[in-house]
Short mmCIF file of C-alpha atoms in Angstrom, two decimals:
data_model
loop_
_atom_site.label_atom_id
_atom_site.label_comp_id
_atom_site.label_asym_id
_atom_site.label_seq_id
_atom_site.Cartn_x
_atom_site.Cartn_y
_atom_site.Cartn_z
CA MET A 228 14.27 7.09 25.76
CA SER A 229 17.61 6.39 24.08
CA THR A 230 19.11 8.54 21.34
CA ASP A 231 18.51 5.81 18.73
CA GLU A 232 14.83 5.65 19.64
CA ARG A 233 14.43 9.43 19.49
CA ASP A 234 16.21 9.58 16.13
CA ALA A 235 14.09 6.73 14.77
CA LEU A 236 10.82 8.41 15.83
CA LYS A 237 12.04 11.73 14.44
CA ARG A 238 12.80 10.18 11.06
CA ILE A 239 9.53 8.21 11.07
CA PHE A 240 7.44 11.34 11.65
CA GLY A 241 9.53 13.46 9.30
CA ASN A 242 9.32 10.96 6.44
CA THR A 243 5.65 10.35 7.15
CA GLY A 244 5.16 14.09 6.80
CA PHE A 245 6.53 13.99 3.24
CA LEU A 246 4.24 11.07 2.39
CA ILE A 247 1.25 12.86 3.94
CA ALA A 248 1.98 16.00 1.93
CA GLY A 249 2.00 13.99 -1.30
CA ARG A 250 -1.13 12.01 -0.45
CA ALA A 251 -2.93 15.11 0.87
CA THR A 252 -2.34 16.83 -2.44
CA ASN A 253 -3.58 13.69 -4.20
CA ALA A 254 -6.66 13.55 -1.94
CA ILE A 255 -7.52 17.19 -2.58
CA CYS A 256 -7.13 16.63 -6.30
CA SER A 257 -9.26 13.47 -6.11
CA PHE A 258 -12.20 15.46 -4.72
CA VAL A 259 -11.95 17.60 -7.83
CA TYR A 260 -11.29 15.02 -10.56
CA VAL A 261 -13.84 12.51 -9.22
CA ALA A 262 -16.51 15.22 -9.17
CA TRP A 263 -15.64 16.23 -12.73
CA ALA A 264 -15.65 12.62 -13.91
CA VAL A 265 -19.03 11.88 -12.30
CA ARG A 266 -20.63 14.94 -13.85
CA ALA A 267 -19.13 14.24 -17.26
CA LEU A 268 -20.00 10.53 -17.38
CA GLY A 269 -23.02 10.16 -15.13
CA LEU A 270 -23.08 7.87 -12.10
CA ARG A 271 -23.50 4.64 -14.10
CA GLN A 272 -20.65 5.26 -16.55
CA PHE A 273 -18.48 6.51 -13.72
CA GLY A 274 -19.21 3.23 -11.98
CA VAL A 275 -17.91 1.37 -15.05
CA LEU A 276 -14.76 3.54 -14.94
CA MET A 277 -14.24 2.65 -11.28
CA LEU A 278 -14.81 -1.06 -11.91
CA VAL A 279 -12.34 -1.19 -14.82
CA THR A 280 -9.61 0.75 -13.00
CA THR A 281 -10.22 -1.20 -9.78
CA PHE A 282 -9.94 -4.50 -11.65
CA ALA A 283 -6.65 -3.38 -13.20
CA ALA A 284 -5.33 -2.32 -9.78
CA ALA A 285 -6.39 -5.66 -8.29
CA VAL A 286 -4.65 -7.62 -11.05
CA SER A 287 -1.55 -5.45 -10.65
CA ALA A 288 -1.46 -6.15 -6.92
CA ALA A 289 -2.10 -9.85 -7.54
CA THR A 290 0.77 -10.30 -10.01
CA HIS A 291 3.44 -7.80 -9.02
CA LEU A 292 6.28 -8.79 -6.74
CA LEU A 293 6.75 -6.30 -3.91
CA SER A 294 10.43 -5.69 -4.62
CA TRP A 295 10.97 -2.70 -2.33
CA GLN A 296 10.83 -4.93 0.74
CA PRO A 297 13.65 -7.31 -0.31
CA LEU A 298 15.62 -4.26 -1.45
CA LEU A 299 15.45 -2.86 2.08
CA HIS A 300 15.73 -6.24 3.77
CA TYR A 301 18.81 -7.42 1.87
CA GLY A 302 20.20 -4.17 0.44
CA THR A 303 20.47 -2.02 3.58
CA ASP A 304 23.61 -3.71 4.93
CA PRO A 305 25.70 -3.70 1.69
CA PHE A 306 24.50 -0.19 0.80
CA THR A 307 25.37 1.22 4.23
CA ASN A 308 28.75 -0.53 4.43
CA GLY A 309 29.92 0.36 0.93
CA ARG A 310 29.61 -3.05 -0.76
CA ARG A 311 28.33 -1.47 -3.96
CA ALA A 312 28.74 -4.46 -6.26
CA GLU A 313 26.66 -6.64 -3.94
CA PHE A 314 24.02 -3.92 -3.66
CA SER A 315 23.91 -3.56 -7.45
CA ARG A 316 23.12 -7.26 -7.81
CA VAL A 317 20.30 -7.02 -5.27
CA LEU A 318 18.96 -3.92 -7.06
CA ALA A 319 19.07 -5.68 -10.45
CA PHE A 320 17.06 -8.57 -9.00
CA CYS A 321 14.39 -6.15 -7.74
CA ILE A 322 14.15 -4.27 -11.05
CA ARG A 323 13.79 -7.52 -13.00
CA ALA A 324 11.08 -8.65 -10.59
CA ASP A 325 9.11 -5.44 -11.26
CA TYR A 326 9.32 -5.60 -15.05
CA LEU A 327 8.66 -9.33 -15.43
CA SER A 328 5.69 -9.28 -13.07
CA GLY A 329 4.32 -6.22 -14.89
CA GLY A 330 4.25 -8.16 -18.15
CA VAL A 331 2.51 -11.09 -16.46
CA GLY A 332 -0.05 -8.71 -14.98
CA TRP A 333 -0.89 -7.27 -18.39
CA LEU A 334 -1.55 -10.75 -19.80
CA VAL A 335 -3.67 -11.77 -16.80
CA GLY A 336 -5.72 -8.55 -16.96
CA THR A 337 -6.38 -8.88 -20.69
CA VAL A 338 -7.53 -12.50 -20.34
CA GLY A 339 -9.61 -11.54 -17.30
CA VAL A 340 -11.54 -8.87 -19.20
CA ALA A 341 -12.22 -11.29 -22.05
CA LEU A 342 -13.49 -14.03 -19.73
CA PHE A 343 -15.18 -12.15 -16.88
CA GLY A 344 -16.01 -8.65 -18.10
CA THR A 345 -19.69 -9.41 -18.57
CA TYR A 346 -19.98 -11.10 -15.17
CA MET A 347 -18.55 -7.99 -13.49
CA GLY A 348 -21.35 -5.81 -14.83
CA TRP A 349 -19.50 -4.05 -17.66
CA PRO A 350 -21.47 -3.29 -20.84
CA VAL A 351 -20.23 -5.25 -23.85
CA GLY A 352 -19.54 -2.03 -25.75
CA ASP A 353 -17.06 -0.87 -23.11
CA GLN A 354 -15.08 -4.09 -22.83
CA GLY A 355 -12.79 -3.29 -25.77
CA ALA A 356 -11.62 -0.09 -24.09
CA ALA A 357 -11.28 -1.98 -20.80
CA MET A 358 -9.08 -4.58 -22.46
CA LEU A 359 -6.86 -1.86 -23.92
CA TYR A 360 -6.62 -0.23 -20.48
CA MET A 361 -5.12 -3.44 -19.10
CA LEU A 362 -1.86 -2.46 -20.84
CA THR A 363 -1.53 0.07 -18.00
CA ILE A 364 -0.77 -2.80 -15.61
CA ALA A 365 2.63 -3.27 -17.30
CA PHE A 366 3.87 0.05 -15.85
CA MET A 367 1.85 0.31 -12.63
CA ASN A 368 4.55 -1.02 -10.33
CA THR A 369 7.30 1.37 -9.23
CA SER A 370 8.35 -0.76 -6.28
CA TRP A 371 12.14 -0.80 -6.73
CA SER A 372 12.37 2.99 -6.98
CA ALA A 373 10.17 3.35 -3.88
CA GLY A 374 12.66 1.09 -2.11
CA VAL A 375 15.55 3.31 -3.21
CA PHE A 376 13.78 6.41 -1.87
CA ARG A 377 13.28 4.71 1.51
CA LEU A 378 16.79 3.30 1.61
CA CYS A 379 18.30 6.73 0.94
CA ASN A 380 15.91 8.47 3.37
CA SER A 381 14.56 10.54 0.43
CA PHE A 382 10.84 10.16 1.02
CA TRP A 383 10.20 13.59 -0.46
CA LEU A 384 10.80 12.07 -3.90
CA THR A 385 7.73 9.85 -3.35
CA MET A 386 5.80 13.07 -2.77
CA LEU A 387 6.97 14.43 -6.14
CA THR A 388 5.92 11.22 -7.89
CA ASP A 389 2.44 11.33 -6.33
CA LEU A 390 2.14 15.00 -7.26
CA SER A 391 2.97 14.33 -10.92
CA GLY A 392 0.21 11.71 -11.17
CA ALA A 393 -2.35 13.87 -9.35
CA LEU A 394 -1.72 16.82 -11.64
CA VAL A 395 -2.10 14.76 -14.82
CA ARG A 396 -5.35 13.15 -13.63
CA THR A 397 -6.84 16.47 -12.43
CA VAL A 398 -5.99 18.42 -15.57
CA GLY A 399 -7.14 15.57 -17.82
CA SER A 400 -10.44 15.19 -15.95
CA GLY A 401 -11.06 18.93 -16.16
CA ILE A 402 -10.53 18.88 -19.92
CA GLY A 403 -12.91 15.94 -20.23
CA PHE A 404 -15.57 17.68 -18.13
CA PHE A 405 -15.52 20.96 -20.04
CA CYS A 406 -15.29 19.24 -23.44
CA HIS A 407 -17.94 16.57 -22.61
CA PHE A 408 -15.70 13.59 -23.38
CA GLY A 409 -16.81 10.01 -22.64
CA LEU A 410 -15.59 6.86 -20.93
CA ASP A 411 -12.81 6.05 -23.41
CA TYR A 412 -11.20 9.43 -22.80
CA TYR A 413 -11.28 9.02 -19.03
CA LEU A 414 -9.72 5.57 -19.27
CA LEU A 415 -6.93 7.20 -21.30
CA VAL A 416 -6.45 9.86 -18.60
CA TRP A 417 -6.21 7.22 -15.86
CA SER A 418 -3.69 5.29 -17.98
CA LEU A 419 -1.55 8.36 -18.70
CA THR A 420 -1.49 9.08 -14.97
CA GLN A 421 0.15 5.73 -14.29
CA LEU A 422 2.60 6.21 -17.17
CA VAL A 423 3.73 9.61 -15.90
CA MET A 424 4.17 8.24 -12.36
CA PHE A 425 6.17 5.31 -13.72
CA ILE A 426 8.50 7.55 -15.75
CA SER A 427 9.04 10.09 -12.97
CA SER A 428 9.59 7.43 -10.30
CA THR A 429 12.06 5.48 -12.46
CA ALA A 430 14.04 8.59 -13.38
CA LEU A 431 14.20 9.89 -9.80
CA GLY A 432 15.09 6.45 -8.42
CA TRP A 433 17.96 5.99 -10.86
CA MET A 434 19.25 9.51 -10.20
CA GLN A 435 19.24 8.81 -6.46
CA VAL A 436 21.17 5.55 -6.87
CA ARG A 437 23.79 7.21 -9.08
CA ARG A 438 24.18 10.13 -6.69
CA SER A 439 24.84 7.78 -3.78
CA GLY A 440 27.38 5.79 -5.80
CA GLY A 441 25.42 2.56 -5.64
CA THR A 442 25.73 1.53 -9.31
CA SER A 443 29.18 -0.03 -9.28
CA GLY A 444 29.24 -2.76 -11.91
CA PHE A 445 25.48 -2.54 -12.39
CA SER A 446 23.87 -4.73 -15.02
CA LEU A 447 20.18 -5.51 -15.25
CA PHE A 448 21.06 -9.15 -15.91
CA SER A 449 23.55 -9.57 -13.04
CA ARG A 450 22.82 -12.70 -11.03
CA LEU A 451 22.92 -12.86 -7.27
CA ARG A 452 25.92 -14.67 -5.82
CA ALA A 453 25.75 -17.36 -3.17
CA GLY A 454 26.07 -15.13 -0.09
CA ASP A 455 24.34 -12.00 -1.37
CA ALA A 456 20.75 -12.56 -0.27
CA PRO A 457 20.00 -16.01 1.16
CA GLY A 458 16.28 -16.75 1.08
CA ILE A 459 15.41 -13.73 -1.07
CA TRP A 460 12.90 -15.59 -3.26
CA ARG A 461 11.09 -17.00 -0.25
CA PHE A 462 11.01 -13.58 1.41
CA THR A 463 9.86 -11.83 -1.79
CA LEU A 464 7.08 -14.32 -2.45
CA SER A 465 5.91 -14.22 1.18
CA THR A 466 5.69 -10.42 1.32
CA SER A 467 4.13 -10.26 -2.16
CA CYS A 468 1.49 -12.85 -1.26
CA ASN A 469 0.70 -10.84 1.85
CA HIS A 470 0.27 -7.72 -0.30
CA LEU A 471 -1.82 -9.72 -2.77
CA LEU A 472 -4.24 -10.87 -0.10
CA GLY A 473 -4.46 -7.34 1.26
CA SER A 474 -5.42 -6.08 -2.20
CA VAL A 475 -8.07 -8.80 -2.44
CA PHE A 476 -9.55 -7.32 0.70
CA ASN A 477 -9.38 -3.76 -0.70
CA GLN A 478 -10.18 -4.24 -4.38
CA PHE A 479 -12.27 -7.34 -4.90
CA GLY A 480 -14.87 -6.14 -2.42
CA THR A 481 -15.68 -3.33 -4.86
CA LEU A 482 -15.87 -5.81 -7.74
CA LEU A 483 -18.23 -8.07 -5.77
CA VAL A 484 -20.46 -5.13 -4.90
CA GLY A 485 -20.53 -4.17 -8.59
CA GLY A 486 -21.46 -7.70 -9.60
CA VAL A 487 -24.26 -7.93 -7.00
CA LEU A 488 -25.70 -4.39 -6.97
CA GLY A 489 -24.54 -2.87 -10.28
CA PRO A 490 -22.10 -0.12 -11.34
CA ALA A 491 -23.93 2.79 -9.64
CA ASP A 492 -23.83 1.18 -6.20
CA ALA A 493 -20.24 0.10 -6.82
CA ALA A 494 -19.34 3.75 -7.46
CA VAL A 495 -20.95 4.81 -4.16
CA TYR A 496 -19.15 1.99 -2.33
CA ARG A 497 -15.80 2.82 -3.94
CA VAL A 498 -16.00 6.56 -3.27
CA SER A 499 -17.22 6.12 0.33
CA ARG A 500 -14.36 3.69 0.94
CA GLN A 501 -11.98 6.18 -0.62
CA ILE A 502 -13.24 8.89 1.76
CA GLY A 503 -12.88 6.63 4.81
CA GLU A 504 -9.37 5.54 3.83
CA GLY A 505 -8.46 9.11 2.88
CA ILE A 506 -9.37 10.39 6.34
CA ALA A 507 -7.24 7.64 7.93
CA LYS A 508 -4.43 7.85 5.36
CA PRO A 509 -2.03 10.08 7.38
CA ALA A 510 -1.56 7.36 10.01
CA GLN A 511 -1.45 4.58 7.41
CA LEU A 512 1.48 6.30 5.73
CA MET A 513 3.65 5.56 8.76
CA MET A 514 4.08 1.98 7.52
CA PRO A 515 6.60 2.62 4.70
CA ALA A 516 8.48 5.11 6.92
CA LEU A 517 8.59 2.54 9.74
CA TYR A 518 10.30 -0.27 7.77
CA PRO A 519 13.80 1.26 7.39
CA GLU A 520 13.87 2.41 11.02
CA LEU A 521 12.93 -1.02 12.36
CA ILE A 522 15.61 -2.56 10.14
CA ARG A 523 18.23 -0.17 11.58
CA LEU A 524 17.22 -1.08 15.14
CA ARG A 525 17.18 -4.77 14.20
CA GLU A 526 20.74 -4.58 12.84
CA LYS A 527 21.78 -3.20 16.26
CA GLN A 528 19.65 -5.90 17.95
CA ASP A 529 18.00 -3.18 20.05
CA TRP A 530 14.85 -5.12 20.92
CA TYR A 531 13.80 -2.78 23.72
CA GLY A 532 14.16 0.15 21.34
CA ILE A 533 11.86 -1.57 18.86
CA LYS A 534 9.39 -2.26 21.67
CA ARG A 535 9.26 1.37 22.80
CA VAL A 536 8.93 2.71 19.24
CA VAL A 537 6.09 0.32 18.38
CA ARG A 538 4.29 0.96 21.66
CA LYS A 539 4.45 4.74 21.27
CA LEU A 540 3.15 4.53 17.72
CA PHE A 541 0.34 2.22 18.81
CA LEU A 542 -0.79 4.68 21.52
CA MET A 543 -0.60 7.63 19.14
CA ILE A 544 -2.66 5.82 16.52
CA GLY A 545 -5.32 5.10 19.17
CA GLY A 546 -5.64 8.78 20.01
CA PHE A 547 -5.62 9.75 16.35
CA SER A 548 -8.48 7.33 15.66
CA ILE A 549 -10.75 9.15 18.11
CA LEU A 550 -10.11 12.38 16.21
CA LEU A 551 -10.90 10.66 12.91
CA MET A 552 -14.32 9.53 14.09
CA GLY A 553 -15.23 13.14 14.88
CA VAL A 554 -14.06 14.32 11.47
CA ALA A 555 -16.12 11.63 9.74
CA MET A 556 -19.25 12.53 11.73
CA VAL A 557 -18.99 16.15 10.63
CA LEU A 558 -17.68 15.96 7.07
CA GLY A 559 -18.19 12.40 5.76
CA ASN A 560 -21.67 12.72 4.26
CA THR A 561 -20.91 16.18 2.85
CA LEU A 562 -17.84 14.87 1.01
CA LEU A 563 -19.79 11.90 -0.39
CA THR A 564 -22.58 14.14 -1.67
CA TRP A 565 -20.16 16.62 -3.18
CA MET A 566 -18.03 14.02 -4.95
CA LEU A 567 -20.95 12.02 -6.40
CA HIS A 568 -23.15 15.07 -7.09
CA VAL A 569 -26.13 13.15 -5.62
CA HIS A 570 -27.43 12.80 -2.06
CA TRP A 571 -27.20 9.18 -0.96
CA HIS A 572 -29.57 8.10 1.80
CA GLY A 573 -27.59 6.74 4.73
CA GLY A 574 -24.35 8.25 3.52
CA ARG A 575 -23.14 9.18 7.03
CA SER A 576 -23.56 5.66 8.41
CA LEU A 577 -21.85 4.23 5.32
CA ILE A 578 -18.87 6.57 5.78
CA MET A 579 -18.65 5.70 9.50
CA LEU A 580 -18.60 1.98 8.73
CA MET A 581 -15.91 2.48 6.09
CA LEU A 582 -13.85 4.58 8.48
CA GLY A 583 -14.23 1.88 11.13
CA SER A 584 -12.55 -0.59 8.80
CA ALA A 585 -9.75 1.89 8.09
CA ILE A 586 -9.21 2.60 11.81
CA LEU A 587 -8.99 -1.09 12.66
CA GLY A 588 -6.47 -1.36 9.84
CA LEU A 589 -4.42 1.39 11.50
CA GLY A 590 -3.78 -0.97 14.39
CA VAL A 591 -1.87 -3.23 11.99
CA VAL A 592 0.35 -0.33 10.82
CA PRO A 593 3.13 -0.86 13.41
CA LEU A 594 2.55 -4.63 13.67
CA GLU A 595 2.98 -5.77 10.06
CA PRO A 596 6.39 -4.09 9.50
CA LEU A 597 7.61 -5.46 12.83
CA LEU A 598 6.60 -9.03 12.02
CA THR A 599 8.26 -8.73 8.61
CA VAL A 600 11.50 -7.28 9.96
CA ILE A 601 11.90 -9.89 12.75
CA GLY A 602 11.41 -12.76 10.31
CA GLN A 603 7.79 -13.65 11.10
CA VAL A 604 6.19 -12.50 7.86
CA SER A 605 4.53 -15.93 7.74
CA GLN A 606 2.34 -14.79 10.64
CA VAL A 607 1.10 -11.84 8.57
CA LEU A 608 0.55 -14.11 5.57
CA LYS A 609 -1.42 -16.55 7.70
CA GLY A 610 -3.60 -13.69 8.92
CA ARG A 611 -4.23 -12.47 5.37
CA ILE A 612 -5.25 -15.95 4.26
CA ILE A 613 -7.71 -16.31 7.14
CA VAL A 614 -9.14 -12.84 6.54
CA THR A 615 -9.51 -13.40 2.79
CA LEU A 616 -11.26 -16.74 3.22
CA THR A 617 -13.58 -15.08 5.72
CA TYR A 618 -14.13 -11.78 3.93
CA LEU A 619 -15.08 -12.80 0.40
CA PRO A 620 -18.08 -15.02 1.29
CA LEU A 621 -18.97 -12.64 4.13
CA VAL A 622 -19.10 -9.54 1.92
CA TYR A 623 -21.14 -11.40 -0.70
CA GLY A 624 -23.71 -12.63 1.81
CA MET A 625 -23.96 -9.35 3.73
CA THR A 626 -24.24 -7.35 0.49
CA MET A 627 -27.11 -9.55 -0.63
CA ALA A 628 -28.81 -9.09 2.75
CA TRP A 629 -28.14 -5.43 3.65
CA HIS A 630 -26.77 -3.88 0.43
CA LEU A 631 -23.99 -1.28 0.83
CA GLU A 632 -24.19 -1.13 4.63
CA GLY A 633 -23.72 -4.90 4.75
CA ALA A 634 -20.66 -4.71 2.50
CA ALA A 635 -19.12 -2.01 4.71
CA ALA A 636 -19.85 -3.98 7.91
CA ALA A 637 -18.17 -7.06 6.40
CA ALA A 638 -15.01 -5.00 5.94
CA ASP A 639 -15.12 -4.04 9.64
CA VAL A 640 -15.34 -7.69 10.72
CA ALA A 641 -12.43 -8.68 8.49
CA ALA A 642 -10.24 -5.79 9.71
CA LEU A 643 -10.87 -6.74 13.34
CA ILE A 644 -9.86 -10.35 12.67
CA MET A 645 -6.61 -9.21 11.02
CA LEU A 646 -5.74 -6.94 13.95
CA CYS A 647 -6.20 -9.74 16.49
CA ILE A 648 -4.14 -12.22 14.44
CA CYS A 649 -1.18 -9.80 14.10
CA LEU A 650 -1.28 -8.61 17.71
CA ARG A 651 -0.92 -12.06 19.27
CA PRO A 652 2.56 -13.03 17.89
CA VAL A 653 3.89 -9.51 18.53
CA ILE A 654 2.96 -9.69 22.23
CA ALA A 655 4.51 -13.17 22.47
CA TRP A 656 7.73 -12.00 20.76
CA PHE A 657 8.14 -9.00 23.06
CA ARG A 658 7.62 -11.20 26.13
CA ARG A 659 10.44 -13.42 24.92
CA VAL A 660 13.05 -10.91 23.73
CA ALA A 661 12.20 -7.69 25.63
CA PRO A 662 10.31 -8.59 28.81
CA GLY A 663 9.41 -5.75 31.17
CA ARG A 664 11.43 -2.54 31.03
CA ARG A 665 14.84 -1.98 29.48
CA PRO A 666 17.52 -3.25 31.89
CA PRO A 667 19.95 -0.63 33.25
CA HIS A 668 22.99 -2.36 31.66
CA ASP A 669 22.24 -1.25 28.08
CA ASP A 670 25.84 -1.81 27.04
CA ALA A 671 25.58 -5.55 27.59
CA ALA A 672 26.11 -7.70 24.55
CA PRO A 673 22.83 -8.18 22.66
CA VAL A 674 21.23 -11.57 22.45
CA VAL A 675 20.71 -12.98 18.96
CA VAL A 676 17.14 -14.13 18.63
CA PRO A 677 16.34 -16.94 16.17
CA GLY A 678 14.21 -15.68 13.30
CA SER A 679 15.20 -12.04 13.85
CA THR A 680 18.08 -11.75 11.40
CA ARG A 681 17.75 -11.13 7.71
CA GLU A 682 18.38 -14.77 6.85
CA GLY A 683 15.09 -16.63 6.39
CA THR A 684 11.54 -15.45 6.69
CA GLY A 685 10.15 -16.83 9.89
CA LEU A 686 10.13 -19.37 12.64
#
């Protein structure tokens, strides 16, 4: 293995470790604050809380532009090579994208509650508080600062941001539990959590940019020049649509279950999914750490290096998945019972089905960043469209037929389809640009592969 490959894997695992530490703290806190919220509100009211916050998260994902990806895609080269003015213009574009899309999300969420709140199973008396909570969408997205953390190899700052939100939500939920506060209070706590994360992420991101000297001539209203970032709008919309369809898969399934089975079953579905994804989260967190390393290898046109890094990660994820299944068999039902404060019949099988979906999603972890970096994000978008069109009617029909187990099984089918769609173009690309083993003449001039540079978004 070459030095570049070893360094890339070292940084990937090191940065993933910071992300795992932050999410592990958040997961531990979630076991506490969810239990407090369930006991304070009761399962039905807690279900309403989950539906309202899930709807806001779904609208946020549907309307926000994923600006950290264009920041890495177009900002890495000028940032690394000292073209600060060009980087500042790219950064200003990404910040504007976050704020403008946040305002659009707030409007969409407010109108959505007014039009569809009753159809989603929310009591009429709670819809006013739900509509007020939609203001939270305006400051949910901290994408540009996340991009700065990844660009500067400062992933530990993401851990601090996650920690600040987890502490606010845990302390607020504890106060609500001991003081017997109701749904409106808990919606306020969830909203304050997002506000604190937004403030801390923005402050840390700006401090990091200033420290690195990347604010030369910065103005929020600076326009991109002709050669700064060709195709940036197409790339941003493609990656954002991909993220949108992924959130449809993750969020709207809960809303459909709530509409079909009611808030109590939606709470069980949401928490069991949270447990399954939480167990698999350490491997999932490789994705944001993988992007900057693949971009560095792409700039060097080290296709065999990319192939070896992706293959090693794929094999490690396979072994990790076997371990996860054992953990879920032993602890899954216990965690579900403890968090909901009720014993749910069939909880172990529900957790196993949810974990199956998460494990199949792990297979996409090294594939999606690779397809994005090499200019084939359209392949990922095509997969998301196919999965979404398959999943939504499938989860509705299977929920009607087999209740929560049917909804969980539908997620497994959709995740398997997505894995197969992403794997096919990756195998074809490697056969074309990096067939077989790395040739012994590594110092030969690299071959430029169409669709692999930062210009454009796919073949």
